PDB file of C-alpha atoms and ligand atoms in Angstrom:
ATOM      1  CA  UNK A 292     -89.902  75.412 -74.043  1.00  0.00           C
ATOM      2  CA  UNK A 293     -89.470  78.332 -71.745  1.00  0.00           C
ATOM      3  CA  UNK A 294     -88.328  78.469 -68.133  1.00  0.00           C
ATOM      4  CA  UNK A 295     -88.073  81.213 -65.923  1.00  0.00           C
ATOM      5  CA  UNK A 296     -86.839  81.832 -62.251  1.00  0.00           C
ATOM      6  CA  UNK A 297     -86.249  84.685 -60.012  1.00  0.00           C
ATOM      7  CA  UNK A 298     -83.534  84.626 -57.545  1.00  0.00           C
ATOM      8  CA  UNK A 299     -83.041  86.614 -54.471  1.00  0.00           C
ATOM      9  CA  UNK A 300     -79.160  87.695 -54.321  1.00  0.00           C
ATOM     10  CA  UNK A 301     -78.111  86.936 -50.764  1.00  0.00           C
ATOM     11  CA  UNK A 302     -76.220  84.090 -48.720  1.00  0.00           C
ATOM     12  CA  UNK A 303     -76.650  80.945 -50.455  1.00  0.00           C
ATOM     13  CA  UNK A 304     -77.184  81.993 -53.923  1.00  0.00           C
ATOM     14  CA  UNK A 305     -73.985  80.745 -55.626  1.00  0.00           C
ATOM     15  CA  UNK A 306     -73.590  80.863 -59.519  1.00  0.00           C
ATOM     16  CA  UNK A 307     -72.379  77.112 -59.458  1.00  0.00           C
ATOM     17  CA  UNK A 308     -75.417  75.879 -57.906  1.00  0.00           C
ATOM     18  CA  UNK A 309     -77.544  77.955 -60.413  1.00  0.00           C
ATOM     19  CA  UNK A 310     -75.793  76.004 -62.951  1.00  0.00           C
ATOM     20  CA  UNK A 311     -76.054  72.574 -61.623  1.00  0.00           C
ATOM     21  CA  UNK A 312     -79.273  72.569 -59.874  1.00  0.00           C
ATOM     22  CA  UNK A 313     -81.514  74.674 -62.485  1.00  0.00           C
ATOM     23  CA  UNK A 314     -79.757  75.445 -65.883  1.00  0.00           C
ATOM     24  CA  UNK A 315     -78.035  72.347 -66.495  1.00  0.00           C
ATOM     25  CA  UNK A 316     -80.994  70.101 -66.110  1.00  0.00           C
ATOM     26  CA  UNK A 317     -83.119  72.775 -67.950  1.00  0.00           C
ATOM     27  CA  UNK A 318     -81.088  72.524 -71.083  1.00  0.00           C
ATOM     28  CA  UNK A 319     -80.984  68.759 -70.998  1.00  0.00           C
ATOM     29  CA  UNK A 320     -79.299  66.852 -73.643  1.00  0.00           C
ATOM     30  CA  UNK A 321     -77.012  69.136 -75.549  1.00  0.00           C
ATOM     31  CA  UNK A 322     -73.616  68.180 -76.909  1.00  0.00           C
ATOM     32  CA  UNK A 323     -70.799  68.508 -74.443  1.00  0.00           C
ATOM     33  CA  UNK A 324     -68.929  71.366 -76.386  1.00  0.00           C
ATOM     34  CA  UNK A 325     -72.376  73.354 -76.087  1.00  0.00           C
ATOM     35  CA  UNK A 326     -72.732  72.613 -72.485  1.00  0.00           C
ATOM     36  CA  UNK A 327     -69.293  73.634 -71.698  1.00  0.00           C
ATOM     37  CA  UNK A 328     -70.002  77.136 -73.242  1.00  0.00           C
ATOM     38  CA  UNK A 329     -73.205  77.497 -71.426  1.00  0.00           C
ATOM     39  CA  UNK A 330     -71.562  76.378 -68.204  1.00  0.00           C
ATOM     40  CA  UNK A 331     -68.921  79.150 -68.483  1.00  0.00           C
ATOM     41  CA  UNK A 332     -71.241  81.901 -69.590  1.00  0.00           C
ATOM     42  CA  UNK A 333     -73.895  81.445 -67.063  1.00  0.00           C
ATOM     43  CA  UNK A 334     -71.352  81.165 -64.294  1.00  0.00           C
ATOM     44  CA  UNK A 335     -69.484  84.153 -65.330  1.00  0.00           C
ATOM     45  CA  UNK A 336     -72.588  86.177 -65.625  1.00  0.00           C
ATOM     46  CA  UNK A 337     -74.401  85.113 -62.559  1.00  0.00           C
ATOM     47  CA  UNK A 338     -70.913  85.891 -60.703  1.00  0.00           C
ATOM     48  CA  UNK A 339     -70.950  89.160 -62.197  1.00  0.00           C
ATOM     49  CA  UNK A 340     -74.684  89.852 -60.882  1.00  0.00           C
ATOM     50  CA  UNK A 341     -73.392  88.682 -57.383  1.00  0.00           C
ATOM     51  CA  UNK A 342     -70.188  90.258 -57.223  1.00  0.00           C
ATOM     52  CA  UNK A 343     -70.888  93.699 -59.076  1.00  0.00           C
ATOM     53  CA  UNK A 344     -74.433  94.688 -59.514  1.00  0.00           C
ATOM     54  CA  UNK A 345     -75.211  95.641 -55.959  1.00  0.00           C
ATOM     55  CA  UNK A 346     -78.783  94.385 -56.643  1.00  0.00           C
ATOM     56  CA  UNK A 347     -81.395  92.243 -54.900  1.00  0.00           C
ATOM     57  CA  UNK A 348     -82.700  90.003 -57.536  1.00  0.00           C
ATOM     58  CA  UNK A 349     -81.664  88.135 -60.863  1.00  0.00           C
ATOM     59  CA  UNK A 350     -84.093  87.251 -63.229  1.00  0.00           C
ATOM     60  CA  UNK A 351     -83.392  84.231 -65.332  1.00  0.00           C
ATOM     61  CA  UNK A 352     -85.082  83.353 -68.469  1.00  0.00           C
ATOM     62  CA  UNK A 353     -84.358  80.246 -70.697  1.00  0.00           C
ATOM     63  CA  UNK A 354     -85.957  79.599 -74.233  1.00  0.00           C
ATOM     64  CA  UNK A 355     -85.105  76.456 -76.047  1.00  0.00           C
ATOM     65  CA  UNK A 356     -86.001  75.343 -79.654  1.00  0.00           C
ATOM     66  CA  UNK A 357     -84.866  72.513 -81.487  1.00  0.00           C
ATOM     67  CA  UNK A 358     -82.420  74.798 -83.190  1.00  0.00           C
ATOM     68  CA  UNK A 359     -81.008  76.868 -80.575  1.00  0.00           C
ATOM     69  CA  UNK A 360     -81.177  78.302 -76.971  1.00  0.00           C
ATOM     70  CA  UNK A 361     -81.403  81.917 -75.675  1.00  0.00           C
ATOM     71  CA  UNK A 362     -80.872  82.985 -72.151  1.00  0.00           C
ATOM     72  CA  UNK A 363     -81.668  86.407 -70.539  1.00  0.00           C
ATOM     73  CA  UNK A 364     -80.166  87.355 -67.328  1.00  0.00           C
ATOM     74  CA  UNK A 365     -81.681  90.508 -65.848  1.00  0.00           C
ATOM     75  CA  UNK A 366     -80.203  92.015 -62.360  1.00  0.00           C
ATOM     76  CA  UNK A 367     -81.958  95.387 -60.677  1.00  0.00           C
ATOM     77  CA  UNK A 368     -78.475  96.673 -59.622  1.00  0.00           C
ATOM     78  CA  UNK A 369     -76.477  99.869 -60.520  1.00  0.00           C
ATOM     79  CA  UNK A 370     -76.351  99.143 -64.298  1.00  0.00           C
ATOM     80  CA  UNK A 371     -72.911  98.017 -65.589  1.00  0.00           C
ATOM     81  CA  UNK A 372     -72.030 100.794 -68.006  1.00  0.00           C
ATOM     82  CA  UNK A 373     -72.814 103.427 -64.939  1.00  0.00           C
ATOM     83  CA  UNK A 374     -70.535 101.287 -62.651  1.00  0.00           C
ATOM     84  CA  UNK A 375     -67.652 101.209 -65.193  1.00  0.00           C
ATOM     85  CA  UNK A 376     -67.924 104.985 -66.042  1.00  0.00           C
ATOM     86  CA  UNK A 377     -67.944 106.203 -62.626  1.00  0.00           C
ATOM     87  CA  UNK A 378     -65.030 103.453 -61.311  1.00  0.00           C
ATOM     88  CA  UNK A 379     -62.851 104.799 -64.382  1.00  0.00           C
ATOM     89  CA  UNK A 380     -64.076 108.462 -64.320  1.00  0.00           C
ATOM     90  CA  UNK A 381     -65.268 108.250 -68.164  1.00  0.00           C
ATOM     91  CA  UNK A 382     -66.937 111.180 -69.444  1.00  0.00           C
ATOM     92  CA  UNK A 383     -69.377 109.092 -71.621  1.00  0.00           C
ATOM     93  CA  UNK A 384     -71.007 105.800 -70.605  1.00  0.00           C
ATOM     94  CA  UNK A 385     -70.415 104.703 -74.378  1.00  0.00           C
ATOM     95  CA  UNK A 386     -66.640 104.884 -73.649  1.00  0.00           C
ATOM     96  CA  UNK A 387     -67.525 102.260 -70.938  1.00  0.00           C
ATOM     97  CA  UNK A 388     -68.683 100.055 -73.870  1.00  0.00           C
ATOM     98  CA  UNK A 389     -65.125 100.530 -75.673  1.00  0.00           C
ATOM     99  CA  UNK A 390     -63.103  99.489 -72.500  1.00  0.00           C
ATOM    100  CA  UNK A 391     -65.453  96.439 -71.960  1.00  0.00           C
ATOM    101  CA  UNK A 392     -64.801  95.209 -75.557  1.00  0.00           C
ATOM    102  CA  UNK A 393     -60.989  95.504 -75.049  1.00  0.00           C
ATOM    103  CA  UNK A 394     -61.078  92.925 -72.099  1.00  0.00           C
ATOM    104  CA  UNK A 395     -59.042  92.718 -68.931  1.00  0.00           C
ATOM    105  CA  UNK A 396     -61.492  95.353 -67.427  1.00  0.00           C
ATOM    106  CA  UNK A 397     -62.186  94.996 -63.859  1.00  0.00           C
ATOM    107  CA  UNK A 398     -63.540  97.467 -61.250  1.00  0.00           C
ATOM    108  CA  UNK A 399     -62.387  94.987 -58.559  1.00  0.00           C
ATOM    109  CA  UNK A 400     -58.733  94.053 -59.586  1.00  0.00           C
ATOM    110  CA  UNK A 401     -58.284  92.159 -55.891  1.00  0.00           C
ATOM    111  CA  UNK A 402     -60.906  89.486 -56.716  1.00  0.00           C
ATOM    112  CA  UNK A 403     -61.151  89.576 -60.409  1.00  0.00           C
ATOM    113  CA  UNK A 404     -59.221  89.679 -63.662  1.00  0.00           C
ATOM    114  CA  UNK A 405     -61.709  91.177 -66.199  1.00  0.00           C
ATOM    115  CA  UNK A 406     -62.276  88.153 -68.604  1.00  0.00           C
ATOM    116  CA  UNK A 407     -65.634  87.043 -68.123  1.00  0.00           C
ATOM    117  CA  UNK A 408     -67.620  89.262 -70.500  1.00  0.00           C
ATOM    118  CA  UNK A 409     -64.751  89.207 -73.135  1.00  0.00           C
ATOM    119  CA  UNK A 410     -64.598  85.296 -73.348  1.00  0.00           C
ATOM    120  CA  UNK A 411     -68.702  84.936 -72.756  1.00  0.00           C
ATOM    121  CA  UNK A 412     -69.113  87.529 -75.632  1.00  0.00           C
ATOM    122  CA  UNK A 413     -66.820  85.434 -78.038  1.00  0.00           C
ATOM    123  CA  UNK A 414     -67.931  81.972 -76.878  1.00  0.00           C
ATOM    124  CA  UNK A 415     -71.741  82.690 -77.802  1.00  0.00           C
ATOM    125  CA  UNK A 416     -73.385  83.062 -81.397  1.00  0.00           C
ATOM    126  CA  UNK A 417     -74.784  86.493 -79.954  1.00  0.00           C
ATOM    127  CA  UNK A 418     -74.446  88.404 -76.748  1.00  0.00           C
ATOM    128  CA  UNK A 419     -75.880  91.815 -75.896  1.00  0.00           C
ATOM    129  CA  UNK A 420     -75.953  93.729 -72.953  1.00  0.00           C
ATOM    130  CA  UNK A 421     -78.396  96.434 -72.101  1.00  0.00           C
ATOM    131  CA  UNK A 422     -78.206  98.938 -69.312  1.00  0.00           C
ATOM    132  CA  UNK A 423     -79.825 102.341 -68.939  1.00  0.00           C
ATOM    133  CA  UNK A 424     -80.541 102.873 -72.668  1.00  0.00           C
ATOM    134  CA  UNK A 425     -76.700 101.651 -73.714  1.00  0.00           C
ATOM    135  CA  UNK A 426     -75.950  98.555 -75.743  1.00  0.00           C
ATOM    136  CA  UNK A 427     -72.945  96.305 -75.906  1.00  0.00           C
ATOM    137  CA  UNK A 428     -73.463  93.937 -78.757  1.00  0.00           C
ATOM    138  CA  UNK A 429     -71.250  90.928 -80.060  1.00  0.00           C
ATOM    139  CA  UNK A 430     -72.623  88.618 -82.982  1.00  0.00           C
ATOM    140  CA  UNK A 431     -71.038  85.960 -84.465  1.00  0.00           C
ATOM    141  CA  UNK A 432     -71.896  85.998 -88.363  1.00  0.00           C
ATOM    142  CA  UNK A 433     -75.344  87.361 -89.040  1.00  0.00           C
ATOM    143  CA  UNK A 434     -77.896  88.789 -86.905  1.00  0.00           C
ATOM    144  CA  UNK A 435     -80.919  86.576 -86.290  1.00  0.00           C
ATOM    145  CA  UNK A 436     -84.152  87.038 -84.747  1.00  0.00           C
ATOM    146  CA  UNK A 437     -84.650  87.001 -81.037  1.00  0.00           C
ATOM    147  CA  UNK A 438     -87.715  85.156 -79.763  1.00  0.00           C
ATOM    148  CA  UNK A 439     -87.127  86.278 -76.195  1.00  0.00           C
ATOM    149  CA  UNK A 440     -88.904  89.525 -75.611  1.00  0.00           C
ATOM    150  CA  UNK A 441     -86.438  92.264 -74.742  1.00  0.00           C
ATOM    151  CA  UNK A 442     -87.320  95.107 -72.118  1.00  0.00           C
ATOM    152  CA  UNK A 443     -87.326  98.492 -73.735  1.00  0.00           C
ATOM    153  CA  UNK A 444     -84.696  99.492 -71.273  1.00  0.00           C
ATOM    154  CA  UNK A 445     -83.491  98.677 -67.623  1.00  0.00           C
ATOM    155  CA  UNK A 446     -81.910 100.390 -64.642  1.00  0.00           C
ATOM    156  CA  UNK A 447     -79.783  97.377 -63.799  1.00  0.00           C
ATOM    157  CA  UNK A 448     -77.918  94.934 -66.176  1.00  0.00           C
ATOM    158  CA  UNK A 449     -79.694  92.517 -68.716  1.00  0.00           C
ATOM    159  CA  UNK A 450     -77.554  90.090 -70.527  1.00  0.00           C
ATOM    160  CA  UNK A 451     -78.912  88.401 -73.649  1.00  0.00           C
ATOM    161  CA  UNK A 452     -77.135  85.118 -74.765  1.00  0.00           C
ATOM    162  CA  UNK A 453     -77.686  82.773 -77.642  1.00  0.00           C
ATOM    163  CA  UNK A 454     -76.082  79.641 -78.844  1.00  0.00           C
ATOM    164  CA  UNK A 455     -76.905  77.102 -81.780  1.00  0.00           C
ATOM    165  CA  UNK A 456     -77.755  73.791 -79.987  1.00  0.00           C
ATOM    166  CA  UNK A 457     -75.440  72.104 -82.555  1.00  0.00           C
ATOM    167  CA  UNK A 458     -72.522  74.771 -82.771  1.00  0.00           C
ATOM    168  CA  UNK A 459     -69.171  73.239 -83.360  1.00  0.00           C
ATOM    169  CA  UNK A 460     -67.349  75.755 -81.397  1.00  0.00           C
ATOM    170  CA  UNK A 461     -65.497  74.792 -78.269  1.00  0.00           C
ATOM    171  CA  UNK A 462     -64.469  76.857 -75.261  1.00  0.00           C
ATOM    172  CA  UNK A 463     -60.675  76.003 -75.945  1.00  0.00           C
ATOM    173  CA  UNK A 464     -60.737  77.189 -79.516  1.00  0.00           C
ATOM    174  CA  UNK A 465     -61.917  80.490 -78.475  1.00  0.00           C
ATOM    175  CA  UNK A 466     -59.329  80.671 -75.281  1.00  0.00           C
ATOM    176  CA  UNK A 467     -56.717  79.700 -77.750  1.00  0.00           C
ATOM    177  CA  UNK A 468     -57.610  82.459 -80.253  1.00  0.00           C
ATOM    178  CA  UNK A 469     -56.816  85.259 -77.536  1.00  0.00           C
ATOM    179  CA  UNK A 470     -53.583  83.802 -76.178  1.00  0.00           C
ATOM    180  CA  UNK A 471     -50.292  83.953 -78.139  1.00  0.00           C
ATOM    181  CA  UNK A 472     -47.076  82.199 -78.275  1.00  0.00           C
ATOM    182  CA  UNK A 473     -46.347  79.616 -75.636  1.00  0.00           C
ATOM    183  CA  UNK A 474     -47.978  81.630 -72.835  1.00  0.00           C
ATOM    184  CA  UNK A 475     -51.449  80.200 -72.500  1.00  0.00           C
ATOM    185  CA  UNK A 476     -52.679  83.361 -70.732  1.00  0.00           C
ATOM    186  CA  UNK A 477     -55.174  86.098 -72.145  1.00  0.00           C
ATOM    187  CA  UNK A 478     -52.559  87.947 -74.111  1.00  0.00           C
ATOM    188  CA  UNK A 479     -54.320  89.015 -77.324  1.00  0.00           C
ATOM    189  CA  UNK A 480     -57.234  91.328 -77.881  1.00  0.00           C
ATOM    190  CA  UNK A 481     -59.167  92.937 -80.627  1.00  0.00           C
ATOM    191  CA  UNK A 482     -60.160  96.568 -80.419  1.00  0.00           C
ATOM    192  CA  UNK A 483     -63.450  97.414 -82.225  1.00  0.00           C
ATOM    193  CA  UNK A 484     -62.023 101.009 -83.653  1.00  0.00           C
ATOM    194  CA  UNK A 485     -65.773 102.106 -84.579  1.00  0.00           C
ATOM    195  CA  UNK A 486     -66.663 102.273 -80.935  1.00  0.00           C
ATOM    196  CA  UNK A 487     -64.321 105.316 -80.495  1.00  0.00           C
ATOM    197  CA  UNK A 488     -66.482 107.056 -83.187  1.00  0.00           C
ATOM    198  CA  UNK A 489     -69.476 108.725 -81.773  1.00  0.00           C
ATOM    199  CA  UNK A 490     -72.203 109.534 -84.313  1.00  0.00           C
ATOM    200  CA  UNK A 491     -70.651 111.042 -87.585  1.00  0.00           C
ATOM    201  CA  UNK A 492     -67.453 112.338 -85.954  1.00  0.00           C
ATOM    202  CA  UNK A 493     -64.567 111.041 -87.972  1.00  0.00           C
ATOM    203  CA  UNK A 494     -61.454 109.271 -86.411  1.00  0.00           C
ATOM    204  CA  UNK A 495     -58.825 112.087 -87.065  1.00  0.00           C
ATOM    205  CA  UNK A 496     -57.641 113.060 -83.604  1.00  0.00           C
ATOM    206  CA  UNK A 497     -54.642 111.991 -81.159  1.00  0.00           C
ATOM    207  CA  UNK A 498     -57.251 111.949 -78.382  1.00  0.00           C
ATOM    208  CA  UNK A 499     -59.518 109.569 -80.168  1.00  0.00           C
ATOM    209  CA  UNK A 500     -56.599 107.292 -80.746  1.00  0.00           C
ATOM    210  CA  UNK A 501     -55.423 107.764 -77.072  1.00  0.00           C
ATOM    211  CA  UNK A 502     -58.851 106.549 -76.128  1.00  0.00           C
ATOM    212  CA  UNK A 503     -58.512 103.220 -78.127  1.00  0.00           C
ATOM    213  CA  UNK A 504     -54.881 102.773 -76.741  1.00  0.00           C
ATOM    214  CA  UNK A 505     -55.980 102.886 -72.991  1.00  0.00           C
ATOM    215  CA  UNK A 506     -54.969  99.929 -71.358  1.00  0.00           C
ATOM    216  CA  UNK A 507     -53.925  97.888 -74.435  1.00  0.00           C
ATOM    217  CA  UNK A 508     -50.432  97.598 -72.836  1.00  0.00           C
ATOM    218  CA  UNK A 509     -51.764  94.866 -70.972  1.00  0.00           C
ATOM    219  CA  UNK A 510     -51.775  92.765 -74.021  1.00  0.00           C
ATOM    220  CA  UNK A 511     -48.950  91.201 -76.215  1.00  0.00           C
ATOM    221  CA  UNK A 512     -50.758  91.413 -79.522  1.00  0.00           C
ATOM    222  CA  UNK A 513     -53.422  94.020 -80.208  1.00  0.00           C
ATOM    223  CA  UNK A 514     -55.715  93.795 -83.243  1.00  0.00           C
ATOM    224  CA  UNK A 515     -57.322  97.099 -84.280  1.00  0.00           C
ATOM    225  CA  UNK A 516     -60.530  96.013 -86.250  1.00  0.00           C
ATOM    226  CA  UNK A 517     -61.385  98.885 -88.654  1.00  0.00           C
ATOM    227  CA  UNK A 518     -64.708  96.962 -89.543  1.00  0.00           C
ATOM    228  CA  UNK A 519     -67.385  99.958 -90.210  1.00  0.00           C
ATOM    229  CA  UNK A 520     -64.805 102.552 -90.582  1.00  0.00           C
ATOM    230  CA  UNK A 521     -64.403 104.107 -93.836  1.00  0.00           C
ATOM    231  CA  UNK A 522     -61.329 106.511 -93.125  1.00  0.00           C
ATOM    232  CA  UNK A 523     -59.062 107.704 -90.646  1.00  0.00           C
ATOM    233  CA  UNK A 524     -57.063 111.113 -90.366  1.00  0.00           C
ATOM    234  CA  UNK A 525     -53.379 111.350 -90.516  1.00  0.00           C
ATOM    235  CA  UNK A 526     -52.835 112.259 -86.617  1.00  0.00           C
ATOM    236  CA  UNK A 527     -55.163 109.380 -85.538  1.00  0.00           C
ATOM    237  CA  UNK A 528     -52.979 106.782 -87.598  1.00  0.00           C
ATOM    238  CA  UNK A 529     -49.826 108.260 -86.507  1.00  0.00           C
ATOM    239  CA  UNK A 530     -50.623 108.148 -82.966  1.00  0.00           C
ATOM    240  CA  UNK A 531     -51.446 104.434 -83.016  1.00  0.00           C
ATOM    241  CA  UNK A 532     -49.101 102.853 -85.736  1.00  0.00           C
ATOM    242  CA  UNK A 533     -45.796 105.099 -85.116  1.00  0.00           C
ATOM    243  CA  UNK A 534     -46.134 107.000 -81.728  1.00  0.00           C
ATOM    244  CA  UNK A 535     -47.597 104.396 -79.764  1.00  0.00           C
ATOM    245  CA  UNK A 536     -45.999 101.167 -81.674  1.00  0.00           C
ATOM    246  CA  UNK A 537     -42.690 102.808 -81.428  1.00  0.00           C
ATOM    247  CA  UNK A 538     -43.027 103.430 -77.674  1.00  0.00           C
ATOM    248  CA  UNK A 539     -44.070  99.870 -77.245  1.00  0.00           C
ATOM    249  CA  UNK A 540     -41.663  97.669 -78.948  1.00  0.00           C
ATOM    250  CA  UNK A 541     -42.690  94.581 -77.201  1.00  0.00           C
ATOM    251  CA  UNK A 542     -46.590  94.980 -78.455  1.00  0.00           C
ATOM    252  CA  UNK A 543     -47.520  93.575 -81.739  1.00  0.00           C
ATOM    253  CA  UNK A 544     -49.881  96.270 -83.171  1.00  0.00           C
ATOM    254  CA  UNK A 545     -51.948  95.039 -86.066  1.00  0.00           C
ATOM    255  CA  UNK A 546     -54.533  96.468 -88.140  1.00  0.00           C
ATOM    256  CA  UNK A 547     -57.555  94.404 -89.631  1.00  0.00           C
ATOM    257  CA  UNK A 548     -60.531  94.911 -92.012  1.00  0.00           C
ATOM    258  CA  UNK A 549     -58.657  98.144 -93.133  1.00  0.00           C
ATOM    259  CA  UNK A 550     -60.324  99.757 -96.229  1.00  0.00           C
ATOM    260  CA  UNK A 551     -57.670 100.768 -98.884  1.00  0.00           C
ATOM    261  CA  UNK A 552     -58.123 104.257 -97.582  1.00  0.00           C
ATOM    262  CA  UNK A 553     -57.307 103.390 -93.994  1.00  0.00           C
ATOM    263  CA  UNK A 554     -54.468 100.976 -94.959  1.00  0.00           C
ATOM    264  CA  UNK A 555     -52.860 103.960 -96.888  1.00  0.00           C
ATOM    265  CA  UNK A 556     -53.115 106.239 -93.776  1.00  0.00           C
ATOM    266  CA  UNK A 557     -51.504 103.168 -91.492  1.00  0.00           C
ATOM    267  CA  UNK A 558     -48.720 102.853 -94.252  1.00  0.00           C
ATOM    268  CA  UNK A 559     -48.011 106.592 -94.269  1.00  0.00           C
ATOM    269  CA  UNK A 560     -47.501 106.392 -90.386  1.00  0.00           C
ATOM    270  CA  UNK A 561     -45.163 103.288 -90.934  1.00  0.00           C
ATOM    271  CA  UNK A 562     -43.191 105.126 -93.429  1.00  0.00           C
ATOM    272  CA  UNK A 563     -42.616 108.197 -91.195  1.00  0.00           C
ATOM    273  CA  UNK A 564     -41.426 105.649 -88.458  1.00  0.00           C
ATOM    274  CA  UNK A 565     -38.759 104.311 -90.893  1.00  0.00           C
ATOM    275  CA  UNK A 566     -37.741 107.650 -91.852  1.00  0.00           C
ATOM    276  CA  UNK A 567     -37.379 108.454 -88.176  1.00  0.00           C
ATOM    277  CA  UNK A 568     -35.150 105.548 -87.946  1.00  0.00           C
ATOM    278  CA  UNK A 569     -33.309 106.038 -90.981  1.00  0.00           C
ATOM    279  CA  UNK A 570     -32.460 109.750 -89.772  1.00  0.00           C
ATOM    280  CA  UNK A 571     -30.850 108.765 -86.582  1.00  0.00           C
TER     281      UNK A 571
HETATM  282  N1  LIG B 237     -74.204  92.755 -63.493  1.00  0.00           N
HETATM  283  C1  LIG B 237     -73.248  93.920 -63.355  1.00  0.00           C
HETATM  284  N2  LIG B 237     -73.537  94.863 -62.827  1.00  0.00           N
HETATM  285  C2  LIG B 237     -72.766  96.134 -62.699  1.00  0.00           C
HETATM  286  N3  LIG B 237     -71.500  95.978 -63.139  1.00  0.00           N
HETATM  287  C3  LIG B 237     -71.015  94.932 -63.660  1.00  0.00           C
HETATM  288  C4  LIG B 237     -72.140  93.666 -63.863  1.00  0.00           C
HETATM  289  N4  LIG B 237     -71.306  92.742 -64.708  1.00  0.00           N
HETATM  290  C5  LIG B 237     -70.171  93.385 -64.937  1.00  0.00           C
HETATM  291  N5  LIG B 237     -69.752  94.488 -64.377  1.00  0.00           N
HETATM  292  C6  LIG B 237     -68.753  95.562 -64.589  1.00  0.00           C
HETATM  293  O1  LIG B 237     -68.095  94.983 -65.616  1.00  0.00           O
HETATM  294  C7  LIG B 237     -66.756  94.728 -65.106  1.00  0.00           C
HETATM  295  C8  LIG B 237     -66.204  93.582 -66.197  1.00  0.00           C
HETATM  296  O2  LIG B 237     -66.975  92.437 -66.043  1.00  0.00           O
HETATM  297  P1  LIG B 237     -66.291  91.027 -66.382  1.00  0.00           P
HETATM  298  O3  LIG B 237     -66.871  90.043 -66.035  1.00  0.00           O
HETATM  299  O4  LIG B 237     -65.788  91.042 -67.669  1.00  0.00           O
HETATM  300  O5  LIG B 237     -64.912  90.999 -65.310  1.00  0.00           O
HETATM  301  P2  LIG B 237     -64.732  90.872 -63.901  1.00  0.00           P
HETATM  302  O6  LIG B 237     -65.903  90.232 -63.305  1.00  0.00           O
HETATM  303  O7  LIG B 237     -64.479  92.171 -63.291  1.00  0.00           O
HETATM  304  O8  LIG B 237     -63.442  89.607 -63.857  1.00  0.00           O
HETATM  305  P3  LIG B 237     -63.743  88.032 -64.061  1.00  0.00           P
HETATM  306  O9  LIG B 237     -64.955  87.951 -64.861  1.00  0.00           O
HETATM  307  O10 LIG B 237     -62.591  87.684 -64.733  1.00  0.00           O
HETATM  308  O11 LIG B 237     -64.174  87.594 -62.700  1.00  0.00           O
HETATM  309  C9  LIG B 237     -66.788  94.380 -63.862  1.00  0.00           C
HETATM  310  O12 LIG B 237     -65.575  94.683 -63.348  1.00  0.00           O
HETATM  311  C10 LIG B 237     -67.786  95.243 -63.125  1.00  0.00           C
HETATM  312  O13 LIG B 237     -67.163  96.530 -62.950  1.00  0.00           O
HETATM  313 MG1  LIG B 238     -67.040  88.606 -64.340  1.00  0.00          MG
END
């Protein structure tokens, strides 16, 4: 089954109506936990198009099979990475992808908190954003084929979402995963270290580390995910695991998916920290 509709953005177009009048009936009889997830993701992404894109239209396409549902949402606005890049004065639009991955990123702090994309990307099996040739990707498990045709490139922002119709995931599970302690807020994040690495450049400098550390002081627990990173340099490790950690005793800084080589560098930074303390 395939369904599509073009929306003109303007008065009267509201994300909750898009969900209740159009998408919810199109999806039909899916389990409640799956419907709850789609409800969150569709309304968050449509709200983004309304509030942030400055575009005129949103094109929505739904493809449902017995196994899964895929939804594509394409706006003709300014483009998400360009918007973030200019709002945060970043030198590279790939840097916008890294900031987006950390969460709590918003260019409109008065009306928003920067949770929409972080949680949408984690609730689904697969979530991609394409804008002006730059990709943001989040995939649960292994990558599968898409049967929705993808545009080569787009000036605005296109979001691709996919979820198994029989997924056991619940939104509560995912929200709980990123809150820590008895505070039910969004207090925990995972920083994909690889996103600070452009091309074959090794992660060795303090500047690269600082790029990863930007804004992480908004969280209580920060997991640095080294997936896809073979090795790191001494200064890079020292900046995160000694200098920053020492300066922010209230923030828990933890590595995950570290290779033995990466772990060795982290350990060295921690030993140095212990020595600093011992020397006082
Ligand atoms: N369709 C879009 N077009 C242009 N920029 C976008 C679009 N969607 C998101 N953005 C940019 O990405 C940022 C992060 O989006 P996200 O949904 O994660 O947070 P938010 O909308 O700011 O806050 P919340 O979702 O918690 O209300 C936005 O602040 C905005 O700058
Ligand atoms: Mg949003």
